[in-house]
Amino acid sequence: MSAAENPQGIETNKKMKALVYHGPGKKAWEDKPKPVLVKSTDAIVKILKTTICGTDLHIMKGDVPAVTDGRIIGHEGVGIIEEVGSSVSNFKKGDHVIISCITSCGKCEYCKKGMYSHCADGGWILGNLVDGTQAEYVCIPHADNSLYPIPTGADEEALVMLSDILPTGFECGVLNGQVKPGDTIAIVGAGPIGLATLLTSLFYTPAEIIVIDLDDNRLHVAKTFGATQIINSSDGKAVEALMKLTNGKGVDVAIEAVGVPATFELCEAIVTAGGHIANIGVHGKSVVLHLETLWSKNITITTRLVDTVTTPMLFKNVQSKKLQPKKLITHHFMLSEIMEAYDTFGNAADKKALKVILTN
Amino acid sequence: MSAAENPQGIETNKKMKALVYHGPGKKAWEDKPKPVLVKSTDAIVKILKTTICGTDLHIMKGDVPAVTDGRIIGHEGVGIIEEVGSSVSNFKKGDHVIISCITSCGKCEYCKKGMYSHCADGGWILGNLVDGTQAEYVCIPHADNSLYPIPTGADEEALVMLSDILPTGFECGVLNGQVKPGDTIAIVGAGPIGLATLLTSLFYTPAEIIVIDLDDNRLHVAKTFGATQIINSSDGKAVEALMKLTNGKGVDVAIEAVGVPATFELCEAIVTAGGHIANIGVHGKSVVLHLETLWSKNITITTRLVDTVTTPMLFKNVQSKKLQPKKLITHHFMLSEIMEAYDTFGNAADKKALKVILTN
Amino acid sequence: MSAAENPQGIETNKKMKALVYHGPGKKAWEDKPKPVLVKSTDAIVKILKTTICGTDLHIMKGDVPAVTDGRIIGHEGVGIIEEVGSSVSNFKKGDHVIISCITSCGKCEYCKKGMYSHCADGGWILGNLVDGTQAEYVCIPHADNSLYPIPTGADEEALVMLSDILPTGFECGVLNGQVKPGDTIAIVGAGPIGLATLLTSLFYTPAEIIVIDLDDNRLHVAKTFGATQIINSSDGKAVEALMKLTNGKGVDVAIEAVGVPATFELCEAIVTAGGHIANIGVHGKSVVLHLETLWSKNITITTRLVDTVTTPMLFKNVQSKKLQPKKLITHHFMLSEIMEAYDTFGNAADKKALKVILTN
Amino acid sequence: MSAAENPQGIETNKKMKALVYHGPGKKAWEDKPKPVLVKSTDAIVKILKTTICGTDLHIMKGDVPAVTDGRIIGHEGVGIIEEVGSSVSNFKKGDHVIISCITSCGKCEYCKKGMYSHCADGGWILGNLVDGTQAEYVCIPHADNSLYPIPTGADEEALVMLSDILPTGFECGVLNGQVKPGDTIAIVGAGPIGLATLLTSLFYTPAEIIVIDLDDNRLHVAKTFGATQIINSSDGKAVEALMKLTNGKGVDVAIEAVGVPATFELCEAIVTAGGHIANIGVHGKSVVLHLETLWSKNITITTRLVDTVTTPMLFKNVQSKKLQPKKLITHHFMLSEIMEAYDTFGNAADKKALKVILTN
């Protein structure tokens, strides 16, 4: 039965294991039908390695209403092509691939502008609106534009970091913040995304990188990654501390990598005249924008859902050893141990966890 | 007595007339000492034509605490050089000049970056921290960088609009908003600044220009200036009206030219994914930034105090008839009638006033 | 028989008329098999209107060796979709479309960068490596990315100019030249491409547009299109004339729209310090680059094969009446009169011809 | 006697030692009058450390006709302010400063655009049109904009590299070439300028840096500086070697750092479609530009005389240890040994010399 003849993606009787969301607080590692090709642009990928994202924790809490009972979670991973639809030309069975967290058709208005995050037939749908990567197999829509080839010999574990976290830190934080050589920048939040931002900010050689967080362990890690200064903001005096470090001037770029009002307003308070605030955080509430002081400060504020347009560039810098994504990986599990992996990742501070790798 | 010998700018016994602020609600057209050169970089300019800015009305209400009793108001105008300090090389006695609202030294960190608005020894100081242009004479600090030459035969009345309003609309609205050919843009506020923004947005040939205001007369003027659509927002349904005009898509660029929370939040509601909000308005209060929806919309928000770096370019387009600033001028007075001119400008809606010209 | 079942594009017995190249100097309007779908990404388009390009004249002279005997010529036109392959999702039978001169797959390295001209499975292939548009029907590869929709009521004749000439002038000349408001620009060559460049340069409101050509009629047309100055270079003194017009300064942007060494070197001679030379011309020979004078002049030289990435933007400005492509159309023929149309276009100076429209 | 009273800069009877050009092939370390303030914007700087540039060798050969008999050579160095004119406000006696090779007034059309190299009253004049820095003292025109402050404790020897060589490599090579993370770049020429380009290209983290030269020692140095590949082009097969290293694709950025036709044409041969050629070399002859192949390759070619606008940024990265200019220094002399220093620098290959430091 060809793909064209299976328009509804009728389930075959083959089974696989997957991590399934069953409403707030409920998840299970259970049997699901193995996915089949539905459209000619799909590919079926056998997962080799995947990981868990902070967004997955939000989903599990019920914070993402679009995710419904029965959905397989996960939007990151590397795998091996099992089967491709008849229109797929960039990949064939047996190819190793990076799965992008963003699905892009390549032919809508947004994709043509490189704004894949808003693809008319894609965007962030994996592990959200369609079944995701925390499973033995996944069906990737628009495979030609949503997968990236892995050459023989590459370090596939490192490349899992290219699915989401590195392009997110780089595009939403570093590129949108317009980090330049000689800049003084602040990264607010030293979780995996903040640290991915730190690693990729080094591409532009800022003079000073100040990292702000509540967790001393993460700040310590930030130092080893290249932060020139760290500030523990638990005393509520981060603004004063930063202003002291910058001789009262503030920072050229303030990158918000948390997603709550307090950290965004911290960015407003530390950005210098002519500077940038680059928001990465996923916000659930509005924030107060102090235009009564900022209106005349010539600042730029940006928001962005990652487009993953920089994945090929990031890949080149991984291959040339200019970027070492494995620094972000702290724990390893078998995919079948995913419930335990969630426990570890869900208690990141206690476990000193950044990213976990799940191997199928 | 040379400038170098008069370091404190000791007043001579020559007098002139000037518009003087005497605390909230109090102003007078009265005698003041004629200014003298203090620094070698100063120039004394005899005012030929000046105007009144919305900011002057704010000053008069007491909204700008930096302005103190006795200050001569005004930061716009054209004039003729009366005398220059020994270091001034771009100008000489008798030259006709545009006076920029922004004073720039040309040699501080900010000036070197083209951010004259934040000049370490300048910025917006005229009619604010030093005496301004609503007078028969004015002393212009850093004359070489803060004045622009007017060639013989130019229309000097039109060039008064280059002191502030046209660079403000162009830099803060059009350039910061990154208006591009084919764009759909909205200008919120059709006062003089909004209309200056409209005139200069035409430089980039947007496909659609939607102007939103409460005043039908100003909206009518906007139409004659090139707006393709107008929306009277007095019914509180501007968002719905705009979304209808744009097939539910919103605008590529939303330019805020009012300075109150409601108009800024209107911009947040109408900007499309990937779009820009360019703030021009002078805000007295914070606004609510809806990051809970905007975080993933790939938008850019900018603020700016005009730098006047584009004055030479604007001048070229005035000379080549590509920009006609006189469209912004609705009323004429003698400088000695300035109290009456304030009445007219202060009741702009009733008087159908945009910019007034005061001739000395 | 479906597309998938006809992998070799086996010819059916249906016939159509087409303009066929038979070696240097030989062409015929003759019967050819009507094209059929070969790949699932193809579309068959019935031509409504097409035109002739200067490149077609070069092909006919034998200057483009890649074009072989039997090839149907033409890479411009609008049409109506007759049939689409199974993977085509942006278009369906009956849709009216603009055919881009550039074919793009949307999924190769170059397409992802917006450099469609270098598409790994496309680029300029129509009427070159595959059969083109000077025929009753044409098969368009990668239809989703290589066609653009025409809404009901649009002026389809005008839109033929969006296939090639307007994006070429705009991308290679105006965008690459970085034409800015207030600039003084020169366009060297007032043929159809030079005039398309002129029309689209107006999007950025340069202060002065100087057009240089050998033909007084074309220079006259340039004036009516918005040129502020014209220079007939037949006396060999174009550099002197231009320098006089620019007070010895030269131009901010010099756009080469001819394709011979003399006109490129003219651009080298007239570009000002800090300026741009944007090459549009198709060159058959090398040119002399005077680095002995240009090395210190901070100039930028660009080359480009049109990518047609700006077609959607150009379309918006046609729809909003900001661009009027019909100005470029001087002659009309029925498609069956194409041999006569070639005579007219091939004697453009005598016939005062710019673009001809051929209606099917 | 104040500066204002000495408009002709009448020589005092104080003497100093200086390196003086006396026509092609003739130079002397001899007595010259110590410079005095002429204009109110001048500063007299006592040289602490200076160096010799490749351009100085050209001057000595007679290749720079503007340099006349009696001129003190040199345009690089650090020093201590001895005296400032009355208009100088950024510096005072006793301040330590970097002397920029480019003099800028800060108030002409070009300076306002950041194009200091073309300053209407400056540009490259030091050691060219006015006396230079290979002397005990130098008079620096437009001191406020042409000197940069050195804070206490900075490594002044390293900062001599900021006068010319590092901004030249960075601005003309790296910035103009638009080097980006992930790029494959080639630097043609591994002399001091090529190596300065290499050091500053690292700011943008290209994936591959291929350095091409004739001298194995310099290529070895390039490797230690961060080149990922080196090619000795003495066999005339550099193009083939580079194409092999890049899988036939060529480089994203080709930087010319020699100044002869062969190396520029090498850049033409190795640049990939969509790539950049950034010229740094000082050319004495025209080159052949192969537009017959490049017209359709979407390339950008740039030329530039250094503007030194990036000096403050480079300084920040030196202070933060992100850039280590001392790597470029191979030899040390006392200023009084300058004749010997010229011998060493003039035989750079034999002496394995890059930059020499002369201490006063």
mmCIF file of N, CA and C in Angstrom, chain B residues 126-180:
data_model
loop_
_atom_site.group_PDB
_atom_site.id
_atom_site.type_symbol
_atom_site.label_atom_id
_atom_site.label_comp_id
_atom_site.label_asym_id
_atom_site.label_seq_id
_atom_site.Cartn_x
_atom_site.Cartn_y
_atom_site.Cartn_z
ATOM 1 N N LEU B 126 18.522 72.278 23.383
ATOM 2 C CA LEU B 126 17.973 73.587 22.953
ATOM 3 C C LEU B 126 16.553 73.779 23.473
ATOM 4 N N GLY B 127 16.298 74.896 24.107
ATOM 5 C CA GLY B 127 14.966 75.163 24.625
ATOM 6 C C GLY B 127 14.596 74.191 25.721
ATOM 7 N N ASN B 128 15.605 73.620 26.315
ATOM 8 C CA ASN B 128 15.402 72.603 27.358
ATOM 9 C C ASN B 128 16.423 72.879 28.472
ATOM 10 N N LEU B 129 17.677 72.591 28.220
ATOM 11 C CA LEU B 129 18.746 72.854 29.200
ATOM 12 C C LEU B 129 19.502 74.138 28.877
ATOM 13 N N VAL B 130 19.397 74.604 27.641
ATOM 14 C CA VAL B 130 19.973 75.908 27.267
ATOM 15 C C VAL B 130 18.892 76.684 26.513
ATOM 16 N N ASP B 131 19.105 77.972 26.372
ATOM 17 C CA ASP B 131 18.084 78.803 25.723
ATOM 18 C C ASP B 131 17.901 78.403 24.262
ATOM 19 N N GLY B 132 16.645 78.530 23.804
ATOM 20 C CA GLY B 132 16.271 77.996 22.504
ATOM 21 C C GLY B 132 15.977 79.031 21.446
ATOM 22 N N THR B 133 15.164 78.617 20.486
ATOM 23 C CA THR B 133 15.041 79.326 19.214
ATOM 24 C C THR B 133 13.819 80.231 19.092
ATOM 25 N N GLN B 134 12.946 80.223 20.070
ATOM 26 C CA GLN B 134 11.790 81.130 19.975
ATOM 27 C C GLN B 134 12.215 82.489 20.513
ATOM 28 N N ALA B 135 13.104 83.103 19.760
ATOM 29 C CA ALA B 135 13.752 84.345 20.195
ATOM 30 C C ALA B 135 14.352 84.990 18.951
ATOM 31 N N GLU B 136 14.829 86.209 19.105
ATOM 32 C CA GLU B 136 15.422 86.877 17.944
ATOM 33 C C GLU B 136 16.822 86.310 17.627
ATOM 34 N N TYR B 137 17.487 85.821 18.654
ATOM 35 C CA TYR B 137 18.821 85.243 18.479
ATOM 36 C C TYR B 137 18.958 84.013 19.359
ATOM 37 N N VAL B 138 19.856 83.145 18.942
ATOM 38 C CA VAL B 138 20.115 81.958 19.764
ATOM 39 C C VAL B 138 21.602 81.622 19.656
ATOM 40 N N CYS B 139 22.145 81.109 20.747
ATOM 41 C CA CYS B 139 23.532 80.611 20.724
ATOM 42 C C CYS B 139 23.485 79.101 20.517
ATOM 43 N N ILE B 140 24.113 78.626 19.438
ATOM 44 C CA ILE B 140 24.098 77.194 19.122
ATOM 45 C C ILE B 140 25.441 76.576 19.494
ATOM 46 N N PRO B 141 25.461 75.701 20.497
ATOM 47 C CA PRO B 141 26.718 75.012 20.848
ATOM 48 C C PRO B 141 27.112 74.029 19.736
ATOM 49 N N HIS B 142 28.372 73.714 19.659
ATOM 50 C CA HIS B 142 28.881 72.748 18.669
ATOM 51 C C HIS B 142 28.287 73.034 17.295
ATOM 52 N N ALA B 143 28.475 74.274 16.881
ATOM 53 C CA ALA B 143 27.801 74.740 15.665
ATOM 54 C C ALA B 143 28.163 73.916 14.430
ATOM 55 N N ASP B 144 29.401 73.488 14.318
ATOM 56 C CA ASP B 144 29.810 72.758 13.109
ATOM 57 C C ASP B 144 28.976 71.514 12.876
ATOM 58 N N ASN B 145 28.613 70.843 13.963
ATOM 59 C CA ASN B 145 27.854 69.600 13.825
ATOM 60 C C ASN B 145 26.357 69.765 14.059
ATOM 61 N N SER B 146 25.915 70.930 14.499
ATOM 62 C CA SER B 146 24.510 71.090 14.897
ATOM 63 C C SER B 146 23.728 72.009 13.965
ATOM 64 N N LEU B 147 24.408 72.575 13.010
ATOM 65 C CA LEU B 147 23.758 73.399 11.993
ATOM 66 C C LEU B 147 23.982 72.754 10.625
ATOM 67 N N TYR B 148 23.110 73.093 9.684
ATOM 68 C CA TYR B 148 23.258 72.590 8.318
ATOM 69 C C TYR B 148 23.121 73.759 7.363
ATOM 70 N N PRO B 149 23.968 73.826 6.332
ATOM 71 C CA PRO B 149 23.967 74.987 5.448
ATOM 72 C C PRO B 149 22.737 75.025 4.529
ATOM 73 N N ILE B 150 22.246 76.215 4.268
ATOM 74 C CA ILE B 150 21.157 76.426 3.307
ATOM 75 C C ILE B 150 21.729 77.180 2.118
ATOM 76 N N PRO B 151 21.661 76.609 0.933
ATOM 77 C CA PRO B 151 22.180 77.330 -0.232
ATOM 78 C C PRO B 151 21.219 78.443 -0.649
ATOM 79 N N THR B 152 21.740 79.373 -1.397
ATOM 80 C CA THR B 152 20.930 80.476 -1.913
ATOM 81 C C THR B 152 19.750 79.938 -2.714
ATOM 82 N N GLY B 153 18.606 80.531 -2.493
ATOM 83 C CA GLY B 153 17.453 80.181 -3.302
ATOM 84 C C GLY B 153 16.588 79.074 -2.738
ATOM 85 N N ALA B 154 17.035 78.431 -1.666
ATOM 86 C CA ALA B 154 16.221 77.370 -1.085
ATOM 87 C C ALA B 154 15.003 77.980 -0.395
ATOM 88 N N ASP B 155 13.967 77.162 -0.248
ATOM 89 C CA ASP B 155 12.749 77.631 0.413
ATOM 90 C C ASP B 155 12.923 77.449 1.917
ATOM 91 N N GLU B 156 13.250 78.541 2.599
ATOM 92 C CA GLU B 156 13.647 78.429 4.007
ATOM 93 C C GLU B 156 12.495 78.057 4.921
ATOM 94 N N GLU B 157 11.313 78.444 4.538
ATOM 95 C CA GLU B 157 10.152 78.085 5.361
ATOM 96 C C GLU B 157 9.997 76.562 5.402
ATOM 97 N N ALA B 158 10.145 75.960 4.235
ATOM 98 C CA ALA B 158 10.031 74.501 4.180
ATOM 99 C C ALA B 158 11.106 73.839 5.035
ATOM 100 N N LEU B 159 12.282 74.458 5.056
ATOM 101 C CA LEU B 159 13.419 73.829 5.737
ATOM 102 C C LEU B 159 13.290 73.867 7.259
ATOM 103 N N VAL B 160 12.412 74.724 7.775
ATOM 104 C CA VAL B 160 12.153 74.690 9.225
ATOM 105 C C VAL B 160 11.680 73.294 9.640
ATOM 106 N N MET B 161 11.008 72.619 8.736
ATOM 107 C CA MET B 161 10.502 71.276 9.037
ATOM 108 C C MET B 161 11.640 70.238 9.170
ATOM 109 N N LEU B 162 12.847 70.608 8.746
ATOM 110 C CA LEU B 162 13.991 69.694 8.880
ATOM 111 C C LEU B 162 14.668 69.801 10.246
ATOM 112 N N SER B 163 14.281 70.775 11.047
ATOM 113 C CA SER B 163 14.902 70.905 12.370
ATOM 114 C C SER B 163 14.563 69.716 13.265
ATOM 115 N N ASP B 164 13.316 69.238 13.158
ATOM 116 C CA ASP B 164 12.885 68.228 14.115
ATOM 117 C C ASP B 164 11.882 67.262 13.507
ATOM 118 N N ILE B 165 10.780 67.803 12.997
ATOM 119 C CA ILE B 165 9.624 66.960 12.730
ATOM 120 C C ILE B 165 9.874 65.928 11.635
ATOM 121 N N LEU B 166 10.552 66.327 10.566
ATOM 122 C CA LEU B 166 10.786 65.360 9.490
ATOM 123 C C LEU B 166 11.837 64.324 9.872
ATOM 124 N N PRO B 167 12.999 64.709 10.417
ATOM 125 C CA PRO B 167 13.899 63.638 10.866
ATOM 126 C C PRO B 167 13.283 62.755 11.956
ATOM 127 N N THR B 168 12.449 63.328 12.807
ATOM 128 C CA THR B 168 11.819 62.496 13.848
ATOM 129 C C THR B 168 10.901 61.446 13.233
ATOM 130 N N GLY B 169 10.017 61.892 12.357
ATOM 131 C CA GLY B 169 9.118 60.924 11.723
ATOM 132 C C GLY B 169 9.887 59.898 10.916
ATOM 133 N N PHE B 170 10.918 60.359 10.228
ATOM 134 C CA PHE B 170 11.666 59.465 9.343
ATOM 135 C C PHE B 170 12.537 58.487 10.140
ATOM 136 N N GLU B 171 13.305 59.004 11.083
ATOM 137 C CA GLU B 171 14.237 58.117 11.799
ATOM 138 C C GLU B 171 13.521 57.196 12.789
ATOM 139 N N CYS B 172 12.656 57.786 13.618
ATOM 140 C CA CYS B 172 12.026 56.992 14.674
ATOM 141 C C CYS B 172 10.916 56.108 14.113
ATOM 142 N N GLY B 173 10.238 56.597 13.070
ATOM 143 C CA GLY B 173 9.116 55.847 12.527
ATOM 144 C C GLY B 173 9.494 54.998 11.328
ATOM 145 N N VAL B 174 9.979 55.644 10.292
ATOM 146 C CA VAL B 174 10.170 54.949 9.011
ATOM 147 C C VAL B 174 11.414 54.072 9.029
ATOM 148 N N LEU B 175 12.551 54.642 9.437
ATOM 149 C CA LEU B 175 13.788 53.848 9.444
ATOM 150 C C LEU B 175 13.727 52.776 10.523
ATOM 151 N N ASN B 176 13.375 53.154 11.740
ATOM 152 C CA ASN B 176 13.318 52.138 12.787
ATOM 153 C C ASN B 176 12.273 51.072 12.482
ATOM 154 N N GLY B 177 11.185 51.467 11.849
ATOM 155 C CA GLY B 177 10.160 50.488 11.484
ATOM 156 C C GLY B 177 10.546 49.650 10.278
ATOM 157 N N GLN B 178 11.665 50.025 9.645
ATOM 158 C CA GLN B 178 12.150 49.291 8.467
ATOM 159 C C GLN B 178 11.076 49.148 7.395
ATOM 160 N N VAL B 179 10.411 50.264 7.113
ATOM 161 C CA VAL B 179 9.395 50.278 6.055
ATOM 162 C C VAL B 179 10.051 49.891 4.728
ATOM 163 N N LYS B 180 9.425 48.974 4.022
ATOM 164 C CA LYS B 180 9.981 48.464 2.765
ATOM 165 C C LYS B 180 8.957 48.577 1.644
#
